[in-house]
Every structure is written in structure tokens, then in C-alpha cells.
Amino acid sequence: MTQLRSWVSSANETGCDFPIQNLPYGVFEDGRGPRMGVAIGAFILDVGAIDHGLDPALFAEPSWNRVMAAGAGSWAALRARLTELLSEDCNRSAVEPFLVAQSDVRMLMPFTVTEFTDFYASRHHAENVGTMFRGAENALPPNWLSIPIGYSGRASSVVVSGTPVTRPWGQVKSPNDELPRFAPSTRFDLELELGAIVGQPSAGPVSVADADAMIFGYVLLNDWSARDIQAWEYQPLGPFQAKATATSISPWIVTRAALEPFRVPTPQRTRPLLPYLEEKGPMLYDIALEVGLTPDGGSETIISRTNYREQYYSAAQQLAHHTSSGCPMRVADLIGSGTISGPTKDSRGSLLELSWGGAEPLEIAPGQYRSFLEDGDTLTLRGAAIGDGYRIGFGACSGTILPARPAVSTGR
């Protein structure tokens, strides 16, 4: 079978993240104001300027929230129309004037986040962290194999790729100190995640299948974490300020439709799930992921490679559980997968795991090591689902660590 190709030649190149099978959505700025666009090869198509076939009001503001709210019928119609326009050469003259080179733009937040919830859904990650702090025999909390564990994060802290991240201050406690001190975090970390974007609201509990249908698309997500602040604050209610500094997302929303060919099942269960969490079909995706670390003035080193298929709970299960109490979900809610770690040391999704809590510093260059992030470090997440002759790429999700600001004044 011949793969579908675009008249945009760069979309057909080997290794291109944005072939016509992808068509991810973003918001860009090229000096003429923020606009909604779709990535195709090395270009961005200004969607609001073309004959897209939908209500123009959906594109009146530079955000994909209104398109999400329009529902699955509009999602399918827009994707079909874009595929038609970009695959059939007869449409070239009508569309080509509205292509903008990706190299000439600045990417903005693709949607306005309503609320943000982050989960803890990789068994490898949970066992690694649990082993470090509680020992291998008590690595998993008693409820972990039965329930998707999560916490409520800050929508106001979600930023687009390329936004610098300032090292946070917080209460930290040294091992031999009885009392905390207020200081910049010295154990600042990344978390390699995938974010699911809720495209339709719920008014009550939903099934896993209905939750899956509610998801508009996915982004790469880095839930920056101050491990020393977290260690002091997390009992008894879990993470708070340690994860409020920033959460970076990639600028392109890869739609659920583009990922359909890459569905894979969740792993075999150690303990049967309750009926409301059971899946009727494969709900994970085969998405290869990697983390690159570039020190200030240095070259990038890939410090981790893993795959989204390693998750124990899918985004649909997380979303179904989130609604189970009657909690309403809203358009543009963001659901973080939790750190995605694999079974081997080089597939761990955080420096906490890669350096084993700092006990085994990671060599990123000859004679250069990291236990946690240093000022000037740039972290870049990448991901792609690899098809037969094409790839569904997410682009990059990057952030550079800036030094902590001066201490907060006491006003005295």
C-alpha cells in the first residue's frame, strides 16, 4: 500500500516529525499577531486563513479551546479537510500562500489550560522511587496496583516549550537538621511525561471508553520537580510547592486520531482492577521517548530513552477515575501521565532515578556528571510514534534552568 504523501515536499522526507499523517495543532507568532496553525513538514499552515469548512468563530482567538469545545464531529471534519487540502496537488495554489516556515516563527501556548492534574502511573518509576525511600519490599504503596494515584497541580504554572525555568526557593531540610531552612532547591529535577488534553466536558462518572473519546490530543510534558522541597512537604497531603514552579509542554497538540494506528494494550495486571477501570481495548500508544541534557556551553547528551507503552494506567483510565467521584472535567483540562520510566537504568524518566537519589551521579560528558539539574542546563524531551515509512512526531519540549532569584524580602 502506498503511503499518503503531501505536495509539501518536506513533509515526505525521512525522519520528518510532521508528515501528512500527523497534522498537529499549535499557535504561532511571526510578527503579524498570534494565529492558529497546523504543522506540515518544515512549515505551518495558517488554518484561519484557508477554506477549512468550519465556523470561522472557532478560529477567532489564537487558542484551540473553541475547536475542542465544538466536539468530535468538528475534529473529524477539520482533519479530513486539512488532509484533502495538503495531499491533493489541485489545492496547492489556494493553500501555499498561507504556509509559513517554522524557522521564522515563535511558538506560543496552543491552548489555555483550564485545570491540571498529574498522575503517578509508571510501575517502574513507582518501584524505583519506592525502593529508594522505603526499600524493595515496600516499594509500592498498598493501593498502587488498584488505583491511579494523582495530585492537583497548577494550571497557572503550565508554560510552552522554550520558556526558561527559574530555580525555585522553598523549605528544605538537611538530613541532620531538625528544622527546615528557606533556600534554593539543590535537587531540581525533570519528569518525562505525556499530557492528555480533555476536549469534551463531563457531568458525572464516565467509562474508560467514553473517557478515551473525550481526549482531543496529547503533548510532551515535563513536570519540573524540586525533590528536596518535596521531601519535606509531601506528608501527609502529597506534592505542593515542589511541583508548582513550572510544567513545560510541547507546542504541538498531536491528535488522538493521528495516534490511532499505534494503540497497544496496558500491561498484564498483577491485581485485577475494579470494573469501572477495565478497558475494552488497547488504550496506550507505542510512542518512543527520549530526554536530552545540554549543559551551559556544552553538547547534548541523551540521558534516557523509554516508551509510553510502559505505563501501567492509560490516560483514559486516569480520566475515568478522575470522574468517578462525580468530579466534572472541563474542556482543556490537562492530565499528566506521571513520569514514564522503563525497566532498564537508561530508560528512567527522571534524574532522581537515573542518579539513584544522587548516590550514582550520571556521566553526561567525559568527567562531567549530574545528580540533579544545574543552572544553565537545558532539558529537551522528544517523542514519536514510528509508522511504516513515516513518523508521528511531537517536536521538542525544552526548558533552560535559570539561577534562583534573590531571596524574598522579609519587609524588615
Short mmCIF file of C-alpha atoms in Angstrom, two decimals:
data_model
loop_
_atom_site.label_atom_id
_atom_site.label_comp_id
_atom_site.label_asym_id
_atom_site.label_seq_id
_atom_site.Cartn_x
_atom_site.Cartn_y
_atom_site.Cartn_z
CA MET A 1 0.00 0.00 0.00
CA THR A 2 1.38 3.40 -1.00
CA GLN A 3 1.56 5.82 1.90
CA LEU A 4 -0.31 9.09 1.62
CA ARG A 5 2.01 11.93 0.63
CA SER A 6 1.75 15.71 0.60
CA TRP A 7 2.59 18.23 -2.10
CA VAL A 8 4.61 19.95 0.66
CA SER A 9 7.81 18.09 -0.16
CA SER A 10 9.47 18.48 3.25
CA ALA A 11 6.55 16.53 4.80
CA ASN A 12 7.64 13.46 2.82
CA GLU A 13 11.27 13.46 3.94
CA THR A 14 12.60 10.57 6.01
CA GLY A 15 12.58 11.40 9.69
CA CYS A 16 10.14 14.30 9.36
CA ASP A 17 8.10 14.76 12.55
CA PHE A 18 5.18 16.32 10.71
CA PRO A 19 4.08 14.27 7.69
CA ILE A 20 0.54 14.49 6.41
CA GLN A 21 -0.44 11.57 8.66
CA ASN A 22 0.23 13.80 11.69
CA LEU A 23 -1.17 17.35 11.22
CA PRO A 24 -0.70 18.56 14.81
CA TYR A 25 -2.19 21.82 16.04
CA GLY A 26 -0.39 24.82 17.52
CA VAL A 27 -0.36 28.60 17.87
CA PHE A 28 2.41 30.66 16.28
CA GLU A 29 3.61 34.27 16.06
CA ASP A 30 5.54 35.64 13.09
CA GLY A 31 5.24 39.37 13.68
CA ARG A 32 1.68 39.59 12.38
CA GLY A 33 -0.04 38.50 15.55
CA PRO A 34 -0.70 35.06 17.11
CA ARG A 35 -2.53 32.63 14.85
CA MET A 36 -3.66 29.01 14.87
CA GLY A 37 -1.70 26.65 12.67
CA VAL A 38 -1.11 23.07 11.67
CA ALA A 39 2.41 21.70 11.17
CA ILE A 40 3.17 20.15 7.78
CA GLY A 41 6.78 19.31 7.05
CA ALA A 42 9.01 22.33 7.71
CA PHE A 43 6.03 24.68 7.50
CA ILE A 44 2.96 25.84 9.39
CA LEU A 45 -0.36 26.31 7.64
CA ASP A 46 -2.33 29.33 8.88
CA VAL A 47 -5.61 27.49 9.46
CA GLY A 48 -7.77 30.55 9.98
CA ALA A 49 -6.82 31.92 6.55
CA ILE A 50 -7.91 28.94 4.46
CA ASP A 51 -11.23 27.37 3.46
CA HIS A 52 -11.35 24.99 6.42
CA GLY A 53 -15.08 24.29 6.22
CA LEU A 54 -15.88 25.13 9.85
CA ASP A 55 -17.42 28.14 11.59
CA PRO A 56 -14.83 30.97 11.39
CA ALA A 57 -15.66 31.87 15.01
CA LEU A 58 -13.78 28.74 16.09
CA PHE A 59 -10.58 30.42 14.89
CA ALA A 60 -11.28 33.95 16.09
CA GLU A 61 -8.91 33.64 19.07
CA PRO A 62 -5.37 32.15 18.97
CA SER A 63 -6.19 29.06 21.01
CA TRP A 64 -7.55 25.60 20.19
CA ASN A 65 -10.06 25.69 23.08
CA ARG A 66 -13.05 26.59 20.87
CA VAL A 67 -12.27 23.84 18.36
CA MET A 68 -12.08 21.33 21.23
CA ALA A 69 -15.41 22.51 22.59
CA ALA A 70 -17.02 22.10 19.15
CA GLY A 71 -16.87 18.33 19.58
CA ALA A 72 -15.72 15.19 17.82
CA GLY A 73 -17.67 15.88 14.61
CA SER A 74 -15.80 19.13 14.09
CA TRP A 75 -12.48 17.47 14.99
CA ALA A 76 -13.00 14.82 12.31
CA ALA A 77 -14.24 17.31 9.70
CA LEU A 78 -11.25 19.61 10.17
CA ARG A 79 -8.74 16.77 9.97
CA ALA A 80 -10.38 15.41 6.81
CA ARG A 81 -10.40 18.84 5.17
CA LEU A 82 -6.74 19.54 6.03
CA THR A 83 -5.73 16.12 4.69
CA GLU A 84 -7.57 16.86 1.46
CA LEU A 85 -6.04 20.31 1.03
CA LEU A 86 -2.48 19.18 1.75
CA SER A 87 -2.47 15.89 -0.15
CA GLU A 88 -4.14 16.84 -3.42
CA ASP A 89 -1.98 19.00 -5.68
CA CYS A 90 -5.04 20.70 -7.16
CA ASN A 91 -5.38 22.64 -3.88
CA ARG A 92 -1.82 23.90 -3.89
CA SER A 93 -2.46 27.36 -5.34
CA ALA A 94 -5.20 28.08 -2.80
CA VAL A 95 -3.19 26.90 0.22
CA GLU A 96 0.50 27.56 -0.47
CA PRO A 97 0.30 31.35 0.14
CA PHE A 98 -0.67 30.61 3.74
CA LEU A 99 2.34 28.44 4.57
CA VAL A 100 4.88 29.94 6.99
CA ALA A 101 8.33 28.46 7.61
CA GLN A 102 8.64 27.03 11.12
CA SER A 103 12.09 28.58 11.35
CA ASP A 104 10.53 32.06 11.09
CA VAL A 105 8.06 31.82 13.96
CA ARG A 106 7.82 31.75 17.72
CA MET A 107 5.56 29.07 19.14
CA LEU A 108 3.04 30.00 21.83
CA MET A 109 0.80 28.05 24.19
CA PRO A 110 -1.51 26.01 21.91
CA PHE A 111 -4.45 26.19 24.32
CA THR A 112 -5.46 27.81 27.58
CA VAL A 113 -5.21 25.19 30.33
CA THR A 114 -8.34 25.00 32.46
CA GLU A 115 -7.05 22.74 35.24
CA PHE A 116 -4.05 20.43 35.62
CA THR A 117 -3.88 17.03 37.30
CA ASP A 118 -0.74 14.90 37.35
CA PHE A 119 -0.58 11.16 37.95
CA TYR A 120 1.92 8.54 39.14
CA ALA A 121 1.24 5.77 36.63
CA SER A 122 4.53 4.05 35.69
CA ARG A 123 5.15 0.96 37.75
CA HIS A 124 8.90 1.11 37.02
CA HIS A 125 9.05 4.71 38.27
CA ALA A 126 6.94 3.96 41.35
CA GLU A 127 9.04 0.93 42.23
CA ASN A 128 12.31 2.80 41.73
CA VAL A 129 11.27 5.72 43.91
CA GLY A 130 9.67 3.45 46.50
CA THR A 131 12.77 1.27 46.71
CA MET A 132 14.96 4.33 47.33
CA PHE A 133 12.82 5.59 50.20
CA ARG A 134 11.12 2.51 51.68
CA GLY A 135 13.12 -0.50 50.47
CA ALA A 136 12.29 -3.02 47.76
CA GLU A 137 9.88 -4.99 49.96
CA ASN A 138 7.67 -1.91 50.46
CA ALA A 139 8.31 -0.13 47.16
CA LEU A 140 4.70 0.17 46.01
CA PRO A 141 2.07 1.74 48.28
CA PRO A 142 -0.70 -0.78 49.12
CA ASN A 143 -3.20 0.99 46.84
CA TRP A 144 -0.94 1.48 43.81
CA LEU A 145 -1.98 -1.63 41.85
CA SER A 146 -5.66 -0.77 42.24
CA ILE A 147 -5.95 2.97 41.78
CA PRO A 148 -4.43 5.67 39.53
CA ILE A 149 -2.76 8.00 42.06
CA GLY A 150 -2.62 11.70 41.25
CA TYR A 151 -2.41 15.21 42.63
CA SER A 152 -3.89 18.56 41.62
CA GLY A 153 -1.31 20.86 40.03
CA ARG A 154 -1.32 24.49 38.96
CA ALA A 155 -2.72 25.41 35.55
CA SER A 156 -1.08 28.82 36.00
CA SER A 157 2.36 27.17 36.01
CA VAL A 158 1.98 25.40 32.65
CA VAL A 159 4.29 27.01 30.05
CA VAL A 160 5.16 26.31 26.44
CA SER A 161 8.46 24.79 25.31
CA GLY A 162 11.30 27.30 25.23
CA THR A 163 10.17 29.16 28.34
CA PRO A 164 13.08 29.41 30.83
CA VAL A 165 12.54 27.83 34.25
CA THR A 166 13.90 29.64 37.31
CA ARG A 167 15.31 27.51 40.11
CA PRO A 168 12.79 27.66 42.97
CA TRP A 169 13.21 28.62 46.60
CA GLY A 170 11.47 26.61 49.29
CA GLN A 171 11.62 24.99 52.68
CA VAL A 172 14.27 22.27 52.64
CA LYS A 173 15.63 20.05 55.37
CA SER A 174 19.13 18.60 55.51
CA PRO A 175 19.45 15.02 56.80
CA ASN A 176 20.94 16.08 60.14
CA ASP A 177 18.81 19.19 60.69
CA GLU A 178 15.77 19.16 62.92
CA LEU A 179 14.33 22.34 61.45
CA PRO A 180 13.93 23.47 57.83
CA ARG A 181 15.60 26.42 56.19
CA PHE A 182 14.46 28.59 53.28
CA ALA A 183 16.87 28.11 50.37
CA PRO A 184 17.08 27.48 46.62
CA SER A 185 16.45 23.87 45.63
CA THR A 186 19.66 21.90 45.07
CA ARG A 187 17.83 18.76 43.92
CA PHE A 188 15.88 20.20 40.99
CA ASP A 189 14.71 17.53 38.56
CA LEU A 190 12.82 16.76 35.37
CA GLU A 191 9.96 14.33 34.82
CA LEU A 192 9.43 12.84 31.36
CA GLU A 193 5.67 12.66 30.79
CA LEU A 194 2.91 12.74 28.21
CA GLY A 195 -0.01 15.12 28.72
CA ALA A 196 -3.56 14.28 27.61
CA ILE A 197 -5.84 17.21 26.75
CA VAL A 198 -9.52 16.86 27.59
CA GLY A 199 -11.59 18.04 24.63
CA GLN A 200 -15.10 17.48 25.96
CA PRO A 201 -16.65 18.07 29.39
CA SER A 202 -18.20 15.51 31.72
CA ALA A 203 -21.12 15.97 34.10
CA GLY A 204 -20.60 12.80 36.12
CA PRO A 205 -18.71 9.50 36.11
CA VAL A 206 -17.68 8.23 32.66
CA SER A 207 -16.45 4.85 31.43
CA VAL A 208 -12.91 4.25 30.24
CA ALA A 209 -14.17 4.09 26.64
CA ASP A 210 -16.06 7.39 27.00
CA ALA A 211 -13.04 8.97 28.68
CA ASP A 212 -10.88 7.94 25.73
CA ALA A 213 -13.32 9.59 23.32
CA MET A 214 -13.15 12.81 25.37
CA ILE A 215 -9.40 13.21 24.74
CA PHE A 216 -8.58 15.72 21.98
CA GLY A 217 -4.85 15.04 21.79
CA TYR A 218 -1.51 14.74 23.51
CA VAL A 219 1.59 16.84 24.24
CA LEU A 220 5.00 16.09 25.71
CA LEU A 221 5.14 17.28 29.30
CA ASN A 222 7.97 17.98 31.76
CA ASP A 223 6.71 18.28 35.33
CA TRP A 224 9.73 20.04 36.87
CA SER A 225 10.21 18.85 40.46
CA ALA A 226 12.21 20.16 43.43
CA ARG A 227 12.97 16.90 45.21
CA ASP A 228 14.36 18.48 48.40
CA ILE A 229 11.31 20.71 48.81
CA GLN A 230 9.08 17.73 48.03
CA ALA A 231 10.76 15.52 50.65
CA TRP A 232 9.90 17.98 53.44
CA GLU A 233 6.36 18.93 52.39
CA TYR A 234 4.75 15.84 50.88
CA GLN A 235 3.46 14.19 54.07
CA PRO A 236 0.55 13.91 54.64
CA LEU A 237 -1.11 15.51 51.58
CA GLY A 238 1.41 14.99 48.79
CA PRO A 239 3.27 17.38 46.44
CA PHE A 240 2.62 21.11 46.61
CA GLN A 241 5.27 23.81 46.11
CA ALA A 242 7.82 21.26 44.89
CA LYS A 243 5.87 20.95 41.64
CA ALA A 244 4.39 24.45 41.34
CA THR A 245 7.41 26.12 39.72
CA ALA A 246 6.63 25.15 36.12
CA THR A 247 5.26 22.42 33.90
CA SER A 248 6.55 22.62 30.32
CA ILE A 249 4.57 21.28 27.36
CA SER A 250 5.46 20.87 23.70
CA PRO A 251 3.84 23.45 21.39
CA TRP A 252 2.12 20.93 19.10
CA ILE A 253 -1.03 19.01 20.03
CA VAL A 254 -0.81 15.59 18.38
CA THR A 255 -4.40 14.49 17.93
CA ARG A 256 -5.79 11.22 19.18
CA ALA A 257 -6.80 10.50 15.57
CA ALA A 258 -3.18 10.67 14.40
CA LEU A 259 -2.15 8.16 17.08
CA GLU A 260 -4.88 5.58 16.36
CA PRO A 261 -2.59 3.20 14.37
CA PHE A 262 -0.21 2.99 17.33
CA ARG A 263 -2.52 1.70 20.06
CA VAL A 264 -1.14 -1.00 22.36
CA PRO A 265 -2.63 -2.66 25.46
CA THR A 266 -1.72 -1.83 29.02
CA PRO A 267 0.42 -4.49 30.75
CA GLN A 268 -0.91 -7.63 32.37
CA ARG A 269 -2.34 -6.83 35.78
CA THR A 270 -0.76 -8.12 38.95
CA ARG A 271 -4.07 -7.49 40.70
CA PRO A 272 -7.47 -7.31 38.90
CA LEU A 273 -8.80 -3.80 38.51
CA LEU A 274 -12.26 -2.84 39.68
CA PRO A 275 -14.83 -2.96 36.84
CA TYR A 276 -15.02 0.81 36.33
CA LEU A 277 -11.31 0.85 35.36
CA GLU A 278 -11.40 -2.10 32.98
CA GLU A 279 -10.52 -1.41 29.34
CA LYS A 280 -12.44 -2.81 26.37
CA GLY A 281 -9.48 -2.35 24.02
CA PRO A 282 -5.90 -1.08 23.85
CA MET A 283 -5.59 2.37 25.42
CA LEU A 284 -1.85 3.04 25.46
CA TYR A 285 0.30 4.07 22.49
CA ASP A 286 3.66 2.92 21.16
CA ILE A 287 5.47 6.26 21.41
CA ALA A 288 9.27 6.27 21.63
CA LEU A 289 10.51 8.96 24.03
CA GLU A 290 13.89 10.45 24.90
CA VAL A 291 15.44 13.08 27.15
CA GLY A 292 18.40 15.22 26.10
CA LEU A 293 20.50 17.25 28.55
CA THR A 294 22.67 20.12 27.27
CA PRO A 295 24.93 21.80 29.85
CA ASP A 296 25.65 25.50 29.51
CA GLY A 297 28.12 25.83 26.64
CA GLY A 298 28.21 22.07 26.03
CA SER A 299 26.77 19.47 23.69
CA GLU A 300 23.58 17.49 24.17
CA THR A 301 23.68 14.02 25.70
CA ILE A 302 20.69 11.69 25.52
CA ILE A 303 20.27 10.59 29.13
CA SER A 304 17.15 8.44 28.79
CA ARG A 305 15.13 6.53 26.20
CA THR A 306 11.81 4.90 27.03
CA ASN A 307 8.29 4.37 25.64
CA TYR A 308 4.79 5.43 26.65
CA ARG A 309 3.68 1.81 26.35
CA GLU A 310 5.46 1.18 29.69
CA GLN A 311 2.63 2.90 31.62
CA TYR A 312 0.52 0.81 33.98
CA TYR A 313 -2.53 3.08 33.65
CA SER A 314 -3.65 4.79 30.44
CA ALA A 315 -4.84 8.39 30.17
CA ALA A 316 -8.37 7.07 29.63
CA GLN A 317 -8.21 5.12 32.90
CA GLN A 318 -6.84 8.15 34.71
CA LEU A 319 -9.62 10.31 33.34
CA ALA A 320 -12.33 7.76 34.16
CA HIS A 321 -11.04 7.51 37.72
CA HIS A 322 -10.92 11.32 37.99
CA THR A 323 -14.64 11.50 37.17
CA SER A 324 -15.63 8.56 39.39
CA SER A 325 -16.49 10.78 42.37
CA GLY A 326 -18.65 12.98 40.16
CA CYS A 327 -15.79 15.44 39.62
CA PRO A 328 -16.66 17.35 36.43
CA MET A 329 -13.97 17.59 33.77
CA ARG A 330 -13.86 20.67 31.57
CA VAL A 331 -12.66 21.44 28.07
CA ALA A 332 -8.88 22.00 28.05
CA ASP A 333 -8.16 20.21 31.32
CA LEU A 334 -4.62 18.79 31.18
CA ILE A 335 -3.88 15.29 32.51
CA GLY A 336 -0.22 14.43 33.12
CA SER A 337 0.76 10.78 32.75
CA GLY A 338 3.32 10.84 35.55
CA THR A 339 6.98 10.03 34.98
CA ILE A 340 7.41 7.43 32.22
CA SER A 341 10.19 5.00 33.13
CA GLY A 342 11.16 1.69 31.59
CA PRO A 343 12.69 -1.46 33.09
CA THR A 344 16.36 -0.58 32.47
CA LYS A 345 18.58 2.08 34.04
CA ASP A 346 18.90 4.02 30.78
CA SER A 347 15.09 4.17 30.41
CA ARG A 348 14.36 6.00 33.65
CA GLY A 349 12.42 9.23 33.21
CA SER A 350 13.92 11.39 35.97
CA LEU A 351 17.35 12.24 37.35
CA LEU A 352 16.14 11.09 40.75
CA GLU A 353 16.09 7.58 39.28
CA LEU A 354 18.99 7.94 36.84
CA SER A 355 21.35 9.03 39.64
CA TRP A 356 19.59 6.87 42.24
CA GLY A 357 18.90 9.80 44.52
CA GLY A 358 22.35 11.27 43.91
CA ALA A 359 24.23 8.16 45.03
CA GLU A 360 25.22 7.27 41.45
CA PRO A 361 25.90 10.53 39.54
CA LEU A 362 25.20 10.27 35.81
CA GLU A 363 28.09 10.99 33.44
CA ILE A 364 26.86 13.37 30.73
CA ALA A 365 30.30 14.04 29.19
CA PRO A 366 33.84 12.89 29.96
CA GLY A 367 34.47 13.95 33.54
CA GLN A 368 31.15 15.81 33.80
CA TYR A 369 28.37 14.41 36.00
CA ARG A 370 24.84 15.22 37.12
CA SER A 371 22.87 14.07 40.13
CA PHE A 372 20.33 16.85 39.67
CA LEU A 373 19.98 19.84 37.36
CA GLU A 374 22.45 22.72 37.42
CA ASP A 375 21.93 26.32 36.36
CA GLY A 376 22.30 26.68 32.60
CA ASP A 377 21.24 23.10 31.84
CA THR A 378 18.73 22.72 29.00
CA LEU A 379 16.40 19.73 29.08
CA THR A 380 14.71 18.60 25.87
CA LEU A 381 12.02 15.94 25.61
CA ARG A 382 11.25 14.34 22.25
CA GLY A 383 8.78 11.72 21.16
CA ALA A 384 7.46 9.98 18.07
CA ALA A 385 5.25 7.07 17.08
CA ILE A 386 7.08 5.23 14.30
CA GLY A 387 4.93 4.01 11.41
CA ASP A 388 5.66 2.23 8.14
CA GLY A 389 7.60 4.88 6.25
CA TYR A 390 6.50 7.81 8.41
CA ARG A 391 6.58 9.05 11.99
CA ILE A 392 4.10 10.96 14.13
CA GLY A 393 6.39 13.36 15.94
CA PHE A 394 5.69 15.73 18.80
CA GLY A 395 8.53 18.16 18.13
CA ALA A 396 10.60 19.24 21.14
CA CYS A 397 9.70 20.24 24.69
CA SER A 398 12.61 22.27 26.09
CA GLY A 399 13.43 24.44 29.06
CA THR A 400 16.63 26.02 30.39
CA ILE A 401 17.34 26.35 34.12
CA LEU A 402 17.98 29.92 35.30
CA PRO A 403 19.61 30.70 38.66
CA ALA A 404 17.37 31.28 41.65
CA ARG A 405 16.29 34.89 42.08
CA PRO A 406 17.44 36.85 45.16
CA ALA A 407 15.83 35.80 48.39
CA VAL A 408 12.34 37.07 49.14
CA SER A 409 12.47 40.22 51.25
CA THR A 410 11.06 39.93 54.77
CA GLY A 411 9.98 43.57 54.65
CA ARG A 412 12.07 44.41 57.72
#
